[in-house]
mmCIF file of C-alpha atoms in Angstrom:
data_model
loop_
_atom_site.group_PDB
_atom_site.id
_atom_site.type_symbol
_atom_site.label_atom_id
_atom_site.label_comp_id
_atom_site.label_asym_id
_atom_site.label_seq_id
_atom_site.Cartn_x
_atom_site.Cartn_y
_atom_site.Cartn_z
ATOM 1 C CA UNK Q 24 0.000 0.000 0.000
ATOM 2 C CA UNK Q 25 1.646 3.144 -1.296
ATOM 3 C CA UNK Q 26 -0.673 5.505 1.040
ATOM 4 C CA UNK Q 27 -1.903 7.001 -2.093
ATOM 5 C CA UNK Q 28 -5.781 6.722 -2.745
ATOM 6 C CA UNK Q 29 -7.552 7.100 -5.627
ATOM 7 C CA UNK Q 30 -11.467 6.882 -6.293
ATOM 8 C CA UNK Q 31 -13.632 5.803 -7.906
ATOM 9 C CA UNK Q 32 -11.819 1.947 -8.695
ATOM 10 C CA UNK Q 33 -13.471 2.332 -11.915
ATOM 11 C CA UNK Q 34 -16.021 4.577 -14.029
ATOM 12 C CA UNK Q 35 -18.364 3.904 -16.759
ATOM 13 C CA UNK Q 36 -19.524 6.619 -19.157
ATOM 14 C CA UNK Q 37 -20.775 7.697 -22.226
ATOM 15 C CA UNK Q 38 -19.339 10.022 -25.051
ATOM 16 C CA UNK Q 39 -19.801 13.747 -24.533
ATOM 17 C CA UNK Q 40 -20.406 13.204 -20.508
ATOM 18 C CA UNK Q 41 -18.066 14.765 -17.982
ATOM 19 C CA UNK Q 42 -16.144 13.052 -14.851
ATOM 20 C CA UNK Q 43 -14.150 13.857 -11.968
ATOM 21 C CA UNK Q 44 -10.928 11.302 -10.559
ATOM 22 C CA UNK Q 45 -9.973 12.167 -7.025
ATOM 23 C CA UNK Q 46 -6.935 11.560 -5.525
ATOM 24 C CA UNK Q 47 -5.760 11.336 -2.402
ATOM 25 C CA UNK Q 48 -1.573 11.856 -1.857
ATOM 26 C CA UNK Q 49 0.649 10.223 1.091
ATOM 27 C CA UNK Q 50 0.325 11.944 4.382
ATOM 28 C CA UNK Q 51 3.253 15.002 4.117
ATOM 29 C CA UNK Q 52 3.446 15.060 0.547
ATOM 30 C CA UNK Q 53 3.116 18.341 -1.083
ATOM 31 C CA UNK Q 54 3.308 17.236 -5.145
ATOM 32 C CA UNK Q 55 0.709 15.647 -7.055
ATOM 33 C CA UNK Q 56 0.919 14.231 -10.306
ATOM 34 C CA UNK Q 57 -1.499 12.903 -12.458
ATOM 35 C CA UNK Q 58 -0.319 10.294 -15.346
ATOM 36 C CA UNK Q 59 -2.979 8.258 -18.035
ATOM 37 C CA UNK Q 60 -1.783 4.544 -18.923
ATOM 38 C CA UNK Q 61 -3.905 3.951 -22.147
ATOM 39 C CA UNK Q 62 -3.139 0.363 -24.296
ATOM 40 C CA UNK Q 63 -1.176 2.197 -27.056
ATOM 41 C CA UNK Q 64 0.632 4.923 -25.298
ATOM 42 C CA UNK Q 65 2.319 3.820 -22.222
ATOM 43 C CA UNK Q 66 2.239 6.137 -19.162
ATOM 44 C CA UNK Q 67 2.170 9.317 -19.933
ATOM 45 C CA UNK Q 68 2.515 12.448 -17.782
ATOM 46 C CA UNK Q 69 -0.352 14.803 -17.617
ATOM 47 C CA UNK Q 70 0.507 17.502 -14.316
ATOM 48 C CA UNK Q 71 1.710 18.172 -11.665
ATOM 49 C CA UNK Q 72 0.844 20.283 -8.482
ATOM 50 C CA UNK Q 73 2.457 21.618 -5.950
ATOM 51 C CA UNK Q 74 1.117 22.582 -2.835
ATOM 52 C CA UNK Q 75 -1.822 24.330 -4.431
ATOM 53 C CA UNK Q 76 0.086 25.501 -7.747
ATOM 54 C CA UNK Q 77 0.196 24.135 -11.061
ATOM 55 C CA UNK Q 78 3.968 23.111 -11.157
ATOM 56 C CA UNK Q 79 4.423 20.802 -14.636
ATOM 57 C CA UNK Q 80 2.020 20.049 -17.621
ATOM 58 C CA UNK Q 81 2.469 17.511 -19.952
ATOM 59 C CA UNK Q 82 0.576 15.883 -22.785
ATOM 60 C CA UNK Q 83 -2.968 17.184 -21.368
ATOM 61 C CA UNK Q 84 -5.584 17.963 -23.443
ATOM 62 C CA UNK Q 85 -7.249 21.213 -23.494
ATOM 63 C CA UNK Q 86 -10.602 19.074 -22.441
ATOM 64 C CA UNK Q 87 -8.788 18.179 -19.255
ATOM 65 C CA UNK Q 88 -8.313 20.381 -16.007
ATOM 66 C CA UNK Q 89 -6.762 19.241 -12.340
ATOM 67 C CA UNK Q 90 -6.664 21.068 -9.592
ATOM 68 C CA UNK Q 91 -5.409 20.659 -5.864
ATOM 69 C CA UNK Q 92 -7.236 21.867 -2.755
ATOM 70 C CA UNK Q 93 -5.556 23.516 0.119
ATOM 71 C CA UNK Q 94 -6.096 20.120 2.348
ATOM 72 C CA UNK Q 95 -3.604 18.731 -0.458
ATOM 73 C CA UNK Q 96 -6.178 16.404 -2.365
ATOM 74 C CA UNK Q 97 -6.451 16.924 -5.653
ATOM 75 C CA UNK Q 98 -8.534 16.066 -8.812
ATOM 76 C CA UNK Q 99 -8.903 15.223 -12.296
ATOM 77 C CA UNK Q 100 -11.119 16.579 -14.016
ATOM 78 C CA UNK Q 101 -12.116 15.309 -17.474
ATOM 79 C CA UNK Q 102 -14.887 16.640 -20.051
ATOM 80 C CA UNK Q 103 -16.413 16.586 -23.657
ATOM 81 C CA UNK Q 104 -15.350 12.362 -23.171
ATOM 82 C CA UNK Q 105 -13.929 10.433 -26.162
ATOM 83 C CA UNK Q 106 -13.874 6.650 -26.827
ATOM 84 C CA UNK Q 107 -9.719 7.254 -26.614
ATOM 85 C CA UNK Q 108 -9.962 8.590 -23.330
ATOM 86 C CA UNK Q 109 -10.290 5.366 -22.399
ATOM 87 C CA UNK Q 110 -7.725 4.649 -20.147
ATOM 88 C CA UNK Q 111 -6.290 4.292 -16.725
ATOM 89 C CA UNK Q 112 -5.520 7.246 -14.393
ATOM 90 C CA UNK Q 113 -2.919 7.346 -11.936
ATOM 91 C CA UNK Q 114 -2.471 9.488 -9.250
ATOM 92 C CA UNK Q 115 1.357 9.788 -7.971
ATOM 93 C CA UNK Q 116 2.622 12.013 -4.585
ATOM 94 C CA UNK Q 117 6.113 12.929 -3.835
ATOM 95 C CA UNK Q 118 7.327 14.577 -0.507
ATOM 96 C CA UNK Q 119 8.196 17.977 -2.538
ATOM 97 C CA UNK Q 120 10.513 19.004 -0.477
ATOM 98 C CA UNK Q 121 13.211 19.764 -3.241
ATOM 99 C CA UNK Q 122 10.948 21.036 -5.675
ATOM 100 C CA UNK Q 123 10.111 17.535 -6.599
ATOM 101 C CA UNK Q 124 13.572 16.835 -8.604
ATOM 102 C CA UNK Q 125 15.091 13.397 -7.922
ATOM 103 C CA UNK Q 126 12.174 12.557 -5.506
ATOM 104 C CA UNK Q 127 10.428 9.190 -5.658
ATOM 105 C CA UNK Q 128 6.832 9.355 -6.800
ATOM 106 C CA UNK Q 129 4.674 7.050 -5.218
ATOM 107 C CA UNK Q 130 1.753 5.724 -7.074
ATOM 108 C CA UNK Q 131 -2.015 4.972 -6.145
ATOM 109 C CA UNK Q 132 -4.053 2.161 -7.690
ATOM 110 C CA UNK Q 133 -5.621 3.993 -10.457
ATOM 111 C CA UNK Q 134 -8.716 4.718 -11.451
ATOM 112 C CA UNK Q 135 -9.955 2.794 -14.700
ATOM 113 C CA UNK Q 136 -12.247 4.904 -16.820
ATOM 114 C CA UNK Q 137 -14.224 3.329 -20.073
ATOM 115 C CA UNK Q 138 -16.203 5.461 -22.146
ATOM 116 C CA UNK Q 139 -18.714 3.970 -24.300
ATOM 117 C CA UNK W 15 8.896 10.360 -30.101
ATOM 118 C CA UNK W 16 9.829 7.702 -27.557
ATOM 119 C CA UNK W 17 12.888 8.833 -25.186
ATOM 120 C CA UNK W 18 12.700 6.265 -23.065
ATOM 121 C CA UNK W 19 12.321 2.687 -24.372
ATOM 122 C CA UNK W 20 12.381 -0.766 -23.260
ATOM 123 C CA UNK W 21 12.989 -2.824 -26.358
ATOM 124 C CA UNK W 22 11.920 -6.514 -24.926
ATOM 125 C CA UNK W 23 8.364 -6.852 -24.045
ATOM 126 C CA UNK W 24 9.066 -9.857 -22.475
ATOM 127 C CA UNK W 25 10.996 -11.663 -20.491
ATOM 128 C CA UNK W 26 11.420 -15.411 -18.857
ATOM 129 C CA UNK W 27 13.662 -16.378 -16.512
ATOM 130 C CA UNK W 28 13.899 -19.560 -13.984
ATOM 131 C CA UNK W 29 13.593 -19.256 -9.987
ATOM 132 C CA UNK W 30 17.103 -18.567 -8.852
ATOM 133 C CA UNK W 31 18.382 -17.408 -12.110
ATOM 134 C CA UNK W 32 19.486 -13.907 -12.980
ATOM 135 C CA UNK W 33 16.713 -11.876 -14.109
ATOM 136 C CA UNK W 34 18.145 -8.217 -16.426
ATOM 137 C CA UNK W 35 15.899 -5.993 -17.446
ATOM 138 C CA UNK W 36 17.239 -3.013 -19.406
ATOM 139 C CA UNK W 37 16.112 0.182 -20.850
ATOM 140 C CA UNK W 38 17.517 3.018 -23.012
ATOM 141 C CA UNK W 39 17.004 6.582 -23.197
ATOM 142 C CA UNK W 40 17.629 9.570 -26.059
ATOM 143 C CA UNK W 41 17.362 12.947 -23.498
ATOM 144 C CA UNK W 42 20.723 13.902 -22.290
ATOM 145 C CA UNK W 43 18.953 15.708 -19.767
ATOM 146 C CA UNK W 44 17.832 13.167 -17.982
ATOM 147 C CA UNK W 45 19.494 12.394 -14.241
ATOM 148 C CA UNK W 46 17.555 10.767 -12.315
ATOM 149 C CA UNK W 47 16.471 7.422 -13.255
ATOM 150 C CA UNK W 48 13.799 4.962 -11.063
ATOM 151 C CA UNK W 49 12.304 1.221 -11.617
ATOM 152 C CA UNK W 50 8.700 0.325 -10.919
ATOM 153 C CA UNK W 51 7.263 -2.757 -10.917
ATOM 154 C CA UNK W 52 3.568 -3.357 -11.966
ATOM 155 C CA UNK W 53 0.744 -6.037 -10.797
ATOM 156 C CA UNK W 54 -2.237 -6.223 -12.730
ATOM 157 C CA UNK W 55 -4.923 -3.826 -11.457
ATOM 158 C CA UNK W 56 -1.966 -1.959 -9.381
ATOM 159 C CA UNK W 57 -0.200 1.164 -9.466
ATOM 160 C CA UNK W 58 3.129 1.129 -10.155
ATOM 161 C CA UNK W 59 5.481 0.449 -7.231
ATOM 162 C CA UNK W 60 8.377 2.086 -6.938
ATOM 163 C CA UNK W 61 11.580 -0.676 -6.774
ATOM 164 C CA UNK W 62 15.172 1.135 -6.861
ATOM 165 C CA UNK W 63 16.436 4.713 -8.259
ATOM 166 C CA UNK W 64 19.515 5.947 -9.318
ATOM 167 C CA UNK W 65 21.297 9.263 -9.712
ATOM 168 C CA UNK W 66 23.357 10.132 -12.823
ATOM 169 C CA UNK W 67 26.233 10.981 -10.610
ATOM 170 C CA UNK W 68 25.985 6.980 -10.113
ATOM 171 C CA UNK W 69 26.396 4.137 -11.818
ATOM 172 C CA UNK W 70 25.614 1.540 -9.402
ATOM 173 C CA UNK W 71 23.060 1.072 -6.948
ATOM 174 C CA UNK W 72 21.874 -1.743 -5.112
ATOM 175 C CA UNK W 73 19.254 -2.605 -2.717
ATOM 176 C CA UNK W 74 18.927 -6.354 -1.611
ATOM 177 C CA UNK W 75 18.252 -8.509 -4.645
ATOM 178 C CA UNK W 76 17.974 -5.317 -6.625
ATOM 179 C CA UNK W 77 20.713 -3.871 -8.646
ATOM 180 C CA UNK W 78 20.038 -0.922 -11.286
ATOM 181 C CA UNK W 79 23.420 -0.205 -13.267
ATOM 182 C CA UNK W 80 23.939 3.275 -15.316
ATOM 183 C CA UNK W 81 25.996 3.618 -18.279
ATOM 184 C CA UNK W 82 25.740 7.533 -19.404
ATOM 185 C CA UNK W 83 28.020 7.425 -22.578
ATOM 186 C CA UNK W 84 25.714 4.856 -23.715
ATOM 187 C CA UNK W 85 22.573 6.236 -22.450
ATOM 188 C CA UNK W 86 21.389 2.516 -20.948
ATOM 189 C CA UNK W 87 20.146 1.306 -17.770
ATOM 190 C CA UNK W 88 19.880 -2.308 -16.491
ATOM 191 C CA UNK W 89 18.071 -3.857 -13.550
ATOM 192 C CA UNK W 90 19.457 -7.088 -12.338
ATOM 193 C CA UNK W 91 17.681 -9.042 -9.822
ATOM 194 C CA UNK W 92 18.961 -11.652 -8.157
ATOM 195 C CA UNK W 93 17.924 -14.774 -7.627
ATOM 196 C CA UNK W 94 14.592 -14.014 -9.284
ATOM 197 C CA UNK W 95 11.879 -15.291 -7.159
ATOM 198 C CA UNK W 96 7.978 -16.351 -8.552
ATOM 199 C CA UNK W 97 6.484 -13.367 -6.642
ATOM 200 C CA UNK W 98 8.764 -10.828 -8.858
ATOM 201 C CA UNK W 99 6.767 -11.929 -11.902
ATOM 202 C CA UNK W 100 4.954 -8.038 -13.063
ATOM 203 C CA UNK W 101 5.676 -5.752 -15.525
ATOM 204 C CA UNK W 102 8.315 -3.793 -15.046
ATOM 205 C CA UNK W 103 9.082 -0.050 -16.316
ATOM 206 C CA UNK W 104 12.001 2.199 -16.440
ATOM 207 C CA UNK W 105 11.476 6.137 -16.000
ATOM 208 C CA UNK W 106 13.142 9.078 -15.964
ATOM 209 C CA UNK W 107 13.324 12.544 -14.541
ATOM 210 C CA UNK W 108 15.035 15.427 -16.590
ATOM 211 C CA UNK W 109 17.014 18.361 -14.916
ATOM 212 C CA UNK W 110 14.671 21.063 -14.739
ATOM 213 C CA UNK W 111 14.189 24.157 -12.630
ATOM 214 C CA UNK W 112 10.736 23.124 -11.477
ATOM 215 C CA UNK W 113 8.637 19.894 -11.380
ATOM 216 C CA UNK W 114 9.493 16.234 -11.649
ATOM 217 C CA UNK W 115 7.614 14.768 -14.316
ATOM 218 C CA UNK W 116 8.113 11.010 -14.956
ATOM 219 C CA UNK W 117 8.598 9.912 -18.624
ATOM 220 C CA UNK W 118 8.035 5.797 -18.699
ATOM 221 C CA UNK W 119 9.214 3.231 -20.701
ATOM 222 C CA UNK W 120 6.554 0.747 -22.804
ATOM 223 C CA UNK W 121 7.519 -2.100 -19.660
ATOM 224 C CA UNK W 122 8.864 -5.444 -19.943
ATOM 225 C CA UNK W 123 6.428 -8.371 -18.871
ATOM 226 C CA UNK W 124 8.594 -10.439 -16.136
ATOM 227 C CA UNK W 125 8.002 -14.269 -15.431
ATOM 228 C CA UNK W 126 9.874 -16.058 -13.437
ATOM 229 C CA UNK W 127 9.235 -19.615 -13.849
ATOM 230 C CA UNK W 128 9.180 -21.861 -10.300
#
């Protein structure tokens, strides 16, 4: 158990619809990242926060949005759904302490979304 | 445009035996390189990192080996038990001013055979 929590497990949808992934980081970590496994890509990176603040973006789509609350939780937020957003979303934490560089990220269990 | 890549999908090994996994990446500003291992229906969990300024480190059964000039990784795990049988991914970390983002390899399918 990495002490990061994701919900919900998994999520069934429709094209068009909207959905938001919660996550959940270690106790003490500041940085939150949020990173899509789909069948063809790999993991990719999506963004990062850090302690409130947006800190990196990645490969995320305009249709996409995160944010992180002052209690440190943050969430996904994703709209206007696709078939290819199909996917599995993970939810990483990382103390923060240096910024996040050469920090271990530690991963939750995902949250698998299908859109039909 | 992968920069990271893990060019065996698979890989079987017997219980006891030597198990190497290895990865290579393009970026020359990557320095900071980390191994997770993956269960079905599991995050990724994290196994052993290294540091460029390295290019060994080793924690019990786990070895990850750097070679900069060739821009390779390896992780060597010793003896390979049943239980390490997951997919297993290199990433890597580039030198930046802000933020950590993780860029993964595709993963190499472990079994280790009892």
């Amino acid at each position: 158990d990495s002490g990061v929590t994701q919900t919900p497990k998994h999520l069934i949808t429709a094209t068009g619809q909207r959905v938001t992934l919660r996550c959940s980081p270690r106790s003490g970590d500041l940085s939150v990242y949020w990173y899509q496994q789909s069948l063809d890509q790999g993991l990719q990176f999506l963004i990062q926060y850090y302690n409130g603040e947006e800190r990196a973006k990645g490969n995320i789509l305009e249709r996409f949005s995160a944010q992180q609350f002052p209690d440190l939780h943050s969430e996904l937020n994703l709209s206007s759904l696709e078939l290819g957003d199909s996917a599995l979303y993970f939810c990483a934490s990382s103390l923060g302490l240096a910024g996040g560089l050469k920090e271990t990220q530690y991963f939750g269990p995902g949250t698998r979304l299908l859109v039909l | 445009d992968q920069q990271v890549k893990q060019n065996s999908p698979s890989l079987s090994v017997q219980e006891g035996r030597i198990s190497i996994l290895n990865c290579d990446y393009t970026n020359s500003m990557f320095d900071y390189f980390l191994w997770y291992k993956k269960y079905p229906a599991e995050g990724p969990t994290f196994l052993i990192s290294i540091s460029s300024i390295k290019d060994k480190n080793e924690d019990g059964r786990f070895t990850v080996f750097l070679n900069k000039s060739a821009k390779h990784l390896s992780l060597h795990i010793v003896p390979s038990q049943p239980g390490d049988s997951a997919v297993y991914f290199c990433a890597a970390t580039p030198r930046e001013t802000s933020g950590s983002r993780l860029t993964f390899g595709e993963g190499t399918q472990l079994t280790v055979n009892p």
